[in-house]
mmCIF file of C-alpha atoms in Angstrom:
data_model
loop_
_atom_site.group_PDB
_atom_site.id
_atom_site.type_symbol
_atom_site.label_atom_id
_atom_site.label_comp_id
_atom_site.label_asym_id
_atom_site.label_seq_id
_atom_site.Cartn_x
_atom_site.Cartn_y
_atom_site.Cartn_z
ATOM 1 C CA MET A 49 -15.967 -10.691 14.047
ATOM 2 C CA PHE A 50 -15.728 -7.037 13.094
ATOM 3 C CA ARG A 51 -12.758 -6.401 10.831
ATOM 4 C CA LYS A 52 -11.745 -3.247 12.706
ATOM 5 C CA ILE A 53 -11.357 -2.717 16.431
ATOM 6 C CA ILE A 54 -14.135 -0.534 17.762
ATOM 7 C CA LEU A 55 -13.231 2.131 20.317
ATOM 8 C CA SER A 56 -16.243 3.207 22.328
ATOM 9 C CA PHE A 57 -14.682 4.959 25.318
ATOM 10 C CA GLY A 58 -14.623 8.699 25.885
ATOM 11 C CA ILE A 59 -16.716 11.579 24.620
ATOM 12 C CA ILE A 60 -16.257 14.019 21.815
ATOM 13 C CA ILE A 61 -14.703 17.338 22.771
ATOM 14 C CA PHE A 62 -14.412 20.043 20.146
ATOM 15 C CA LEU A 63 -10.840 20.950 19.278
ATOM 16 C CA TYR A 64 -9.502 24.223 17.969
ATOM 17 C CA SER A 65 -6.388 24.458 15.843
ATOM 18 C CA THR A 66 -4.247 26.975 14.021
ATOM 19 C CA GLY A 67 -4.500 24.830 10.902
ATOM 20 C CA LEU A 68 -6.685 25.725 7.948
ATOM 21 C CA ALA A 69 -10.190 24.284 7.849
ATOM 22 C CA LEU A 70 -10.634 22.145 4.753
ATOM 23 C CA ASN A 71 -13.501 23.044 2.492
ATOM 24 C CA PHE A 72 -12.859 20.956 -0.589
ATOM 25 C CA LYS A 73 -14.458 19.507 -3.665
ATOM 26 C CA VAL A 74 -13.429 16.438 -5.622
ATOM 27 C CA ILE A 75 -12.417 17.525 -9.119
ATOM 28 C CA ASP A 76 -11.301 14.170 -10.531
ATOM 29 C CA VAL A 77 -11.100 10.453 -9.756
ATOM 30 C CA ILE A 78 -8.364 8.678 -11.717
ATOM 31 C CA LYS A 79 -8.258 4.921 -12.154
ATOM 32 C CA VAL A 80 -4.628 3.820 -12.012
ATOM 33 C CA GLY A 81 -5.082 0.089 -12.604
ATOM 34 C CA SER A 82 -5.242 -3.288 -10.916
ATOM 35 C CA TYR A 83 -3.442 -3.717 -7.602
ATOM 36 C CA GLY A 84 -1.616 -6.764 -6.258
ATOM 37 C CA ALA A 85 -0.378 -6.659 -2.652
ATOM 38 C CA GLY A 86 2.230 -4.992 -0.473
ATOM 39 C CA GLY A 87 0.760 -1.524 0.061
ATOM 40 C CA ILE A 88 0.774 1.797 -1.776
ATOM 41 C CA ALA A 89 2.935 4.864 -1.090
ATOM 42 C CA TRP A 90 3.689 8.288 -2.592
ATOM 43 C CA SER A 91 7.238 9.404 -3.235
ATOM 44 C CA PRO A 92 8.428 12.186 -0.879
ATOM 45 C CA ASP A 93 8.080 14.776 -3.656
ATOM 46 C CA GLY A 94 4.627 13.500 -4.641
ATOM 47 C CA LYS A 95 5.675 12.807 -8.220
ATOM 48 C CA TRP A 96 5.104 9.044 -8.153
ATOM 49 C CA LEU A 97 2.646 6.632 -6.591
ATOM 50 C CA ALA A 98 4.272 3.231 -5.992
ATOM 51 C CA TYR A 99 2.356 -0.047 -5.815
ATOM 52 C CA PHE A 100 2.746 -3.709 -6.762
ATOM 53 C CA LYS A 101 1.145 -5.815 -9.454
ATOM 54 C CA ASP A 102 2.105 -9.366 -10.451
ATOM 55 C CA LYS A 103 5.342 -9.180 -8.383
ATOM 56 C CA GLN A 104 6.287 -5.968 -10.187
ATOM 57 C CA LEU A 105 7.084 -2.595 -8.630
ATOM 58 C CA MET A 106 4.868 -0.130 -10.500
ATOM 59 C CA LEU A 107 4.955 3.675 -10.594
ATOM 60 C CA ALA A 108 2.008 5.872 -11.566
ATOM 61 C CA ASP A 109 2.340 9.539 -12.513
ATOM 62 C CA SER A 110 -0.087 12.400 -11.826
ATOM 63 C CA LEU A 111 -2.309 11.290 -14.726
ATOM 64 C CA GLY A 112 -2.470 7.679 -13.515
ATOM 65 C CA LYS A 113 -0.202 6.379 -16.283
ATOM 66 C CA SER A 114 1.847 3.471 -14.928
ATOM 67 C CA HIS A 115 5.076 1.717 -15.821
ATOM 68 C CA SER A 116 7.009 -1.194 -14.343
ATOM 69 C CA VAL A 117 10.289 -0.460 -12.564
ATOM 70 C CA ALA A 118 11.412 -3.941 -11.534
ATOM 71 C CA LYS A 119 10.056 -7.486 -11.434
ATOM 72 C CA PHE A 120 10.765 -9.995 -8.664
ATOM 73 C CA SER A 121 10.494 -13.731 -8.171
ATOM 74 C CA SER A 122 9.365 -13.170 -4.572
ATOM 75 C CA TRP A 123 6.295 -11.597 -3.001
ATOM 76 C CA THR A 124 6.426 -8.156 -1.432
ATOM 77 C CA SER A 125 5.465 -7.993 2.234
ATOM 78 C CA ARG A 126 6.369 -4.361 2.995
ATOM 79 C CA PHE A 127 8.009 -1.334 1.364
ATOM 80 C CA CYS A 128 8.655 2.385 1.752
ATOM 81 C CA TRP A 129 10.365 5.235 -0.082
ATOM 82 C CA VAL A 130 13.913 5.990 1.040
ATOM 83 C CA SER A 131 14.366 9.001 -1.253
ATOM 84 C CA ASN A 132 12.708 10.355 -4.378
ATOM 85 C CA GLU A 133 14.776 7.866 -6.376
ATOM 86 C CA GLU A 134 14.829 4.752 -4.166
ATOM 87 C CA VAL A 135 12.396 2.289 -2.639
ATOM 88 C CA ALA A 136 13.220 -0.231 0.109
ATOM 89 C CA ILE A 137 11.309 -3.516 -0.165
ATOM 90 C CA THR A 138 11.039 -6.653 1.942
ATOM 91 C CA LEU A 139 10.640 -9.743 -0.247
ATOM 92 C CA THR A 140 9.460 -13.141 0.993
ATOM 93 C CA LYS A 141 10.138 -16.342 -0.897
ATOM 94 C CA ARG A 142 9.050 -19.858 0.107
ATOM 95 C CA ILE A 143 12.095 -22.121 -0.245
ATOM 96 C CA SER A 144 10.453 -25.318 0.939
ATOM 97 C CA ARG A 145 7.509 -26.494 2.993
ATOM 98 C CA TRP A 146 9.453 -25.573 6.111
ATOM 99 C CA SER A 147 11.559 -22.567 5.197
ATOM 100 C CA THR A 148 11.011 -19.010 3.936
ATOM 101 C CA ASP A 149 13.651 -16.524 2.839
ATOM 102 C CA TYR A 150 13.215 -12.871 3.862
ATOM 103 C CA LYS A 151 15.268 -10.295 1.979
ATOM 104 C CA LEU A 152 15.464 -6.496 2.329
ATOM 105 C CA ILE A 153 16.501 -4.753 -0.892
ATOM 106 C CA LEU A 154 16.891 -1.226 -2.233
ATOM 107 C CA VAL A 155 15.584 -0.419 -5.734
ATOM 108 C CA ASN A 156 16.681 2.530 -7.865
ATOM 109 C CA ILE A 157 13.490 3.577 -9.678
ATOM 110 C CA LYS A 158 15.390 5.169 -12.573
ATOM 111 C CA THR A 159 17.608 2.212 -13.414
ATOM 112 C CA GLY A 160 15.676 -0.694 -11.876
ATOM 113 C CA LEU A 161 18.907 -1.890 -10.256
ATOM 114 C CA THR A 162 18.599 -3.543 -6.842
ATOM 115 C CA THR A 163 20.941 -3.668 -3.865
ATOM 116 C CA ASN A 164 20.688 -6.328 -1.161
ATOM 117 C CA LEU A 165 20.606 -4.765 2.316
ATOM 118 C CA ASP A 166 19.915 -7.716 4.618
ATOM 119 C CA GLU A 167 18.446 -11.216 4.701
ATOM 120 C CA TYR A 168 17.459 -14.099 6.980
ATOM 121 C CA LEU A 169 16.019 -17.596 6.638
ATOM 122 C CA SER A 170 13.109 -18.892 8.696
ATOM 123 C CA ASP A 171 13.472 -22.679 8.932
ATOM 124 C CA ARG A 172 10.567 -24.284 10.817
ATOM 125 C CA LYS A 173 12.266 -27.678 10.906
ATOM 126 C CA LYS A 174 15.311 -26.291 12.633
ATOM 127 C CA TYR A 175 13.674 -23.507 14.659
ATOM 128 C CA LYS A 176 10.353 -24.392 16.304
ATOM 129 C CA SER A 177 9.425 -20.756 17.098
ATOM 130 C CA ASP A 178 10.330 -17.258 15.907
ATOM 131 C CA ARG A 179 12.223 -16.636 19.125
ATOM 132 C CA GLN A 180 14.706 -19.366 18.228
ATOM 133 C CA ILE A 181 15.668 -17.922 14.837
ATOM 134 C CA PRO A 182 19.191 -16.473 15.315
ATOM 135 C CA LYS A 183 18.449 -13.342 13.297
ATOM 136 C CA GLN A 184 15.271 -11.690 12.034
ATOM 137 C CA ILE A 185 14.727 -8.403 10.204
ATOM 138 C CA TYR A 186 11.628 -6.194 10.461
ATOM 139 C CA GLY A 187 10.741 -3.278 8.234
ATOM 140 C CA PRO A 188 11.247 -1.136 6.377
ATOM 141 C CA TYR A 189 9.624 1.547 8.523
ATOM 142 C CA LEU A 190 9.678 5.342 8.596
ATOM 143 C CA THR A 191 10.753 7.410 11.579
ATOM 144 C CA VAL A 192 8.717 10.382 12.800
ATOM 145 C CA GLU A 193 11.003 12.498 10.605
ATOM 146 C CA GLY A 194 10.132 10.362 7.571
ATOM 147 C CA ASN A 195 13.432 8.512 7.156
ATOM 148 C CA ALA A 196 13.661 4.777 6.434
ATOM 149 C CA TYR A 197 15.026 2.218 8.892
ATOM 150 C CA TYR A 198 14.732 -1.453 9.833
ATOM 151 C CA ARG A 199 15.127 -3.551 12.976
ATOM 152 C CA ILE A 200 17.393 -6.531 13.517
ATOM 153 C CA GLU A 201 16.388 -8.912 16.305
ATOM 154 C CA ARG A 202 18.657 -11.742 17.467
ATOM 155 C CA TYR A 203 18.021 -14.801 19.627
ATOM 156 C CA GLY A 204 20.612 -15.512 22.290
ATOM 157 C CA GLU A 205 23.667 -13.507 23.314
ATOM 158 C CA LYS A 206 26.042 -15.533 21.128
ATOM 159 C CA TYR A 207 24.372 -14.095 18.020
ATOM 160 C CA GLY A 208 24.842 -10.464 19.092
ATOM 161 C CA LYS A 209 22.482 -7.690 20.222
ATOM 162 C CA ASN A 210 19.268 -6.323 18.772
ATOM 163 C CA SER A 211 19.840 -3.219 16.694
ATOM 164 C CA ILE A 212 18.268 -0.654 14.388
ATOM 165 C CA LYS A 213 19.799 0.516 11.113
ATOM 166 C CA MET A 214 18.975 3.537 8.991
ATOM 167 C CA ILE A 215 18.618 2.494 5.344
ATOM 168 C CA PRO A 216 21.435 4.056 3.290
ATOM 169 C CA THR A 217 20.819 6.272 0.276
ATOM 170 C CA GLN A 218 23.106 8.071 -2.141
ATOM 171 C CA PHE A 219 20.528 10.771 -2.848
ATOM 172 C CA LYS A 220 20.219 12.335 0.612
ATOM 173 C CA LYS A 221 22.599 13.147 3.436
ATOM 174 C CA LYS A 222 23.311 10.251 5.757
ATOM 175 C CA GLU A 223 20.751 10.086 8.555
ATOM 176 C CA SER A 224 21.863 9.360 12.103
ATOM 177 C CA LEU A 225 20.038 7.262 14.678
ATOM 178 C CA ALA A 226 20.324 10.104 17.192
ATOM 179 C CA ASN A 227 18.412 12.541 14.942
ATOM 180 C CA ASN A 228 15.507 10.207 14.211
ATOM 181 C CA HIS A 229 12.654 9.189 16.485
ATOM 182 C CA ILE A 230 9.901 6.611 16.922
ATOM 183 C CA LEU A 231 6.848 6.738 19.203
ATOM 184 C CA ARG A 232 6.826 4.690 22.397
ATOM 185 C CA THR A 233 4.367 4.576 25.275
ATOM 186 C CA GLY A 234 5.832 4.722 28.772
ATOM 187 C CA GLU A 235 4.093 4.092 32.065
ATOM 188 C CA ASP A 236 3.497 7.816 32.613
ATOM 189 C CA ALA A 237 3.347 9.388 29.135
ATOM 190 C CA LEU A 238 3.970 9.092 25.401
ATOM 191 C CA TYR A 239 7.550 9.646 24.253
ATOM 192 C CA MET A 240 9.432 10.317 21.056
ATOM 193 C CA VAL A 241 12.456 8.063 21.467
ATOM 194 C CA ASN A 242 15.712 8.318 19.530
ATOM 195 C CA VAL A 243 16.055 5.334 17.219
ATOM 196 C CA ASN A 244 19.286 4.445 19.055
ATOM 197 C CA PHE A 245 17.282 4.454 22.338
ATOM 198 C CA MET A 246 19.824 6.799 23.949
ATOM 199 C CA ASP A 247 17.415 9.676 24.632
ATOM 200 C CA SER A 248 13.699 10.526 24.566
ATOM 201 C CA ILE A 249 11.309 13.483 24.586
ATOM 202 C CA LYS A 250 8.106 13.452 26.612
ATOM 203 C CA ILE A 251 5.262 14.687 24.388
ATOM 204 C CA SER A 252 2.066 13.989 26.353
ATOM 205 C CA ASN A 253 0.567 14.287 29.815
ATOM 206 C CA LYS A 254 -0.779 10.723 29.830
ATOM 207 C CA PRO A 255 0.482 7.377 28.530
ATOM 208 C CA TYR A 256 -2.250 6.881 25.877
ATOM 209 C CA LYS A 257 -1.745 3.171 25.463
ATOM 210 C CA PRO A 258 -3.617 2.247 22.252
ATOM 211 C CA TYR A 259 -6.243 -0.402 22.797
ATOM 212 C CA LEU A 260 -4.844 -3.796 21.751
ATOM 213 C CA ILE A 261 -1.707 -2.044 20.459
ATOM 214 C CA LEU A 262 -3.292 -0.116 17.599
ATOM 215 C CA PRO A 263 -0.808 1.800 15.401
ATOM 216 C CA MET A 264 -0.215 5.318 16.710
ATOM 217 C CA HIS A 265 0.297 8.331 14.434
ATOM 218 C CA ILE A 266 1.494 11.864 15.112
ATOM 219 C CA SER A 267 0.535 14.959 13.120
ATOM 220 C CA PRO A 268 3.192 16.789 11.062
ATOM 221 C CA ASP A 269 3.244 19.691 13.535
ATOM 222 C CA ARG A 270 3.533 17.217 16.484
ATOM 223 C CA SER A 271 0.400 18.695 18.090
ATOM 224 C CA HIS A 272 -1.956 15.677 17.837
ATOM 225 C CA ILE A 273 -1.852 11.908 17.927
ATOM 226 C CA MET A 274 -4.335 9.420 16.505
ATOM 227 C CA PHE A 275 -4.941 5.739 17.108
ATOM 228 C CA GLY A 276 -7.946 3.977 15.624
ATOM 229 C CA GLY A 277 -10.795 6.456 15.727
ATOM 230 C CA THR A 278 -9.374 8.547 18.583
ATOM 231 C CA ILE A 279 -7.649 11.924 18.101
ATOM 232 C CA VAL A 280 -5.865 13.637 21.013
ATOM 233 C CA ARG A 281 -4.471 17.181 21.270
ATOM 234 C CA LEU A 282 -1.285 16.662 23.219
ATOM 235 C CA LYS A 283 -0.940 19.988 25.002
ATOM 236 C CA ASP A 284 -4.142 19.603 27.023
ATOM 237 C CA ASP A 285 -5.417 16.051 26.299
ATOM 238 C CA LEU A 286 -8.615 17.208 24.622
ATOM 239 C CA THR A 287 -9.976 14.208 22.751
ATOM 240 C CA ILE A 288 -12.251 13.357 19.846
ATOM 241 C CA VAL A 289 -13.627 9.834 19.633
ATOM 242 C CA LEU A 290 -14.981 9.454 16.111
ATOM 243 C CA ASP A 291 -17.192 6.536 17.150
ATOM 244 C CA THR A 292 -19.402 9.024 18.968
ATOM 245 C CA LEU A 293 -20.259 11.031 15.834
ATOM 246 C CA ALA A 294 -23.794 10.728 14.509
ATOM 247 C CA ALA A 295 -22.490 9.896 11.025
ATOM 248 C CA VAL A 296 -20.650 6.890 12.453
ATOM 249 C CA ARG A 297 -23.471 5.681 14.694
ATOM 250 C CA LYS A 298 -25.745 5.600 11.636
ATOM 251 C CA ARG A 299 -24.633 2.222 10.327
ATOM 252 C CA PRO A 300 -25.303 0.829 6.843
ATOM 253 C CA LYS A 301 -28.313 -1.483 6.615
ATOM 254 C CA GLY A 302 -27.491 -5.055 7.535
ATOM 255 C CA THR A 303 -24.471 -4.233 9.723
ATOM 256 C CA ALA A 304 -24.176 -4.465 13.494
ATOM 257 C CA GLY A 305 -20.971 -2.525 14.254
ATOM 258 C CA CYS A 306 -18.272 -0.364 12.728
ATOM 259 C CA GLY A 307 -14.605 0.383 13.338
ATOM 260 C CA PHE A 308 -11.831 2.644 12.052
ATOM 261 C CA GLY A 309 -8.565 1.608 10.458
ATOM 262 C CA ASP A 310 -5.799 2.646 8.050
ATOM 263 C CA GLU A 311 -5.915 6.098 9.603
ATOM 264 C CA SER A 312 -3.359 8.839 8.855
ATOM 265 C CA PHE A 313 -2.825 12.565 9.293
ATOM 266 C CA ASN A 314 -2.763 14.877 6.305
ATOM 267 C CA PRO A 315 1.011 15.271 5.740
ATOM 268 C CA ASN A 316 0.642 18.944 4.787
ATOM 269 C CA PRO A 317 0.995 20.801 8.121
ATOM 270 C CA LYS A 318 -1.376 23.523 6.861
ATOM 271 C CA TYR A 319 -4.342 21.141 6.999
ATOM 272 C CA SER A 320 -5.973 19.815 10.173
ATOM 273 C CA GLU A 321 -7.363 16.640 8.623
ATOM 274 C CA VAL A 322 -7.165 12.881 8.975
ATOM 275 C CA ALA A 323 -8.112 10.127 6.521
ATOM 276 C CA PHE A 324 -9.412 6.685 7.475
ATOM 277 C CA ASP A 325 -11.434 3.733 6.370
ATOM 278 C CA LEU A 326 -14.644 2.900 8.179
ATOM 279 C CA SER A 327 -15.683 -0.741 7.949
ATOM 280 C CA CYS A 328 -19.034 -2.030 9.159
ATOM 281 C CA ASP A 329 -20.169 -5.651 9.223
ATOM 282 C CA ASN A 330 -22.745 -8.025 10.674
ATOM 283 C CA GLY A 331 -20.144 -9.997 12.593
ATOM 284 C CA LEU A 332 -20.341 -12.899 10.131
ATOM 285 C CA ASP A 333 -20.334 -12.598 6.370
ATOM 286 C CA TYR A 334 -21.405 -9.124 5.278
ATOM 287 C CA MET A 335 -19.174 -6.041 5.212
ATOM 288 C CA VAL A 336 -19.429 -2.449 3.975
ATOM 289 C CA ASN A 337 -16.093 -0.656 3.463
ATOM 290 C CA ARG A 338 -15.961 3.127 3.175
ATOM 291 C CA ILE A 339 -13.242 5.785 3.253
ATOM 292 C CA GLY A 340 -13.492 9.300 4.576
ATOM 293 C CA VAL A 341 -11.805 12.375 6.000
ATOM 294 C CA PHE A 342 -12.329 14.336 9.201
ATOM 295 C CA ASP A 343 -11.354 17.963 9.833
ATOM 296 C CA TYR A 344 -10.565 18.263 13.544
ATOM 297 C CA THR A 345 -10.783 22.080 13.392
ATOM 298 C CA THR A 346 -14.370 22.234 12.143
ATOM 299 C CA ASN A 347 -15.380 18.666 13.096
ATOM 300 C CA GLN A 348 -16.533 18.104 9.512
ATOM 301 C CA PHE A 349 -16.862 14.371 8.807
ATOM 302 C CA THR A 350 -17.014 13.362 5.131
ATOM 303 C CA LEU A 351 -17.447 9.869 3.685
ATOM 304 C CA LEU A 352 -16.156 9.714 0.116
ATOM 305 C CA ASN A 353 -17.663 6.570 -1.448
ATOM 306 C CA ASP A 354 -20.748 8.288 -2.806
ATOM 307 C CA THR A 355 -18.711 11.258 -4.049
ATOM 308 C CA VAL A 356 -16.349 9.046 -6.052
ATOM 309 C CA HIS A 357 -19.209 6.672 -7.050
ATOM 310 C CA LEU A 358 -17.338 3.543 -5.962
ATOM 311 C CA ASN A 359 -17.990 0.768 -3.451
ATOM 312 C CA ASP A 360 -15.751 -1.308 -1.193
ATOM 313 C CA CYS A 361 -13.236 1.514 -0.696
ATOM 314 C CA VAL A 362 -10.286 1.020 1.679
ATOM 315 C CA TYR A 363 -6.751 2.150 2.499
ATOM 316 C CA PRO A 364 -6.696 5.918 1.818
ATOM 317 C CA VAL A 365 -3.143 7.308 1.484
ATOM 318 C CA TYR A 366 -2.397 11.034 1.263
ATOM 319 C CA ALA A 367 0.003 12.522 -1.259
ATOM 320 C CA PRO A 368 2.551 14.924 0.279
ATOM 321 C CA ASP A 369 0.579 17.966 -0.935
ATOM 322 C CA GLY A 370 -2.380 16.823 1.185
ATOM 323 C CA LYS A 371 -4.802 17.344 -1.694
ATOM 324 C CA ARG A 372 -4.619 13.991 -3.481
ATOM 325 C CA ILE A 373 -5.647 10.700 -1.890
ATOM 326 C CA ALA A 374 -4.882 7.256 -3.301
ATOM 327 C CA PHE A 375 -7.175 4.384 -2.300
ATOM 328 C CA LEU A 376 -8.308 0.915 -3.260
ATOM 329 C CA SER A 377 -11.724 -0.133 -4.505
ATOM 330 C CA GLY A 378 -11.927 -3.888 -4.832
ATOM 331 C CA ARG A 379 -8.659 -4.835 -6.550
ATOM 332 C CA ASP A 380 -8.258 -1.512 -8.365
ATOM 333 C CA LEU A 381 -6.170 1.512 -7.403
ATOM 334 C CA TYR A 382 -7.567 5.047 -7.730
ATOM 335 C CA VAL A 383 -6.481 8.610 -6.983
ATOM 336 C CA ILE A 384 -8.824 11.371 -5.818
ATOM 337 C CA LYS A 385 -7.847 14.891 -6.841
ATOM 338 C CA ARG A 386 -9.280 17.639 -4.647
ATOM 339 C CA GLU A 387 -9.542 21.379 -4.872
ATOM 340 C CA ILE A 388 -9.186 22.912 -1.424
ATOM 341 C CA GLU A 389 -10.825 26.259 -0.775
ATOM 342 C CA GLN A 390 -8.981 28.485 1.676
#
């Protein structure tokens, strides 16, 4: 089985944008250190890169120097920044053969102090399926506006209604559900829906239902969406399917197919660029993982493995300035520093 879902429909159509074309060169590759699990993410101001190692929340500065903020007895399943000073984390802890505790906490990165936000217990002896668990929490996630929230789902009317909560912070103004949005596909188009589900904004001419429910992303200027290896300009539905590019069709030796994943838009609205990983395999036991960027103004497709002289590269994550990219190679975390010519 190929690790990534391969999208082969459509044709490539050249897009034109008001963004700046990215001519760049890599000026440094910094090794941060060994990586555990749970993801990697830049703080909103780009000062810190957060990751996990040995059940510890770690922060790396611009030089790759790391320090531990907090250590947990549970594993991290998901996290995101809530402000420049706080990180929300979902911890999972096996209580017994049958039960697992899920806890959502908030960590102050300056003090290491934690605040419990929510929690539920999954007991497989008592509840035979997820749909029978009275309360479950999902998240943390970020809205289109970049604010943190989580979902609460309940089973049965006697336990209350499903709901969404913005994650509180003392370092920013309180965010309202009405002023934050998530992406949802309707029968006729794509919508930005208020997190309280009281209103929505139509943003496309077609529904654009991602194949097999791939994650959907929207560019900072709200002009493009991306799912898998497909990029769409919303105002006129012009589309680029990256699978059709010659650089993608030229597969590494010993592989039979390739697919895109871990894609994201450059968060700096000046730059018309996306990052991705491109994984190719033989359908059985051999895989080649590469990361790259694509400028959808100039249609310049760049794979970065050879430039950074590393193999098995995955999970590229932009810093807020759009110039630095964190990524994994094997079990190690690195940061690419780029100089962008304008």
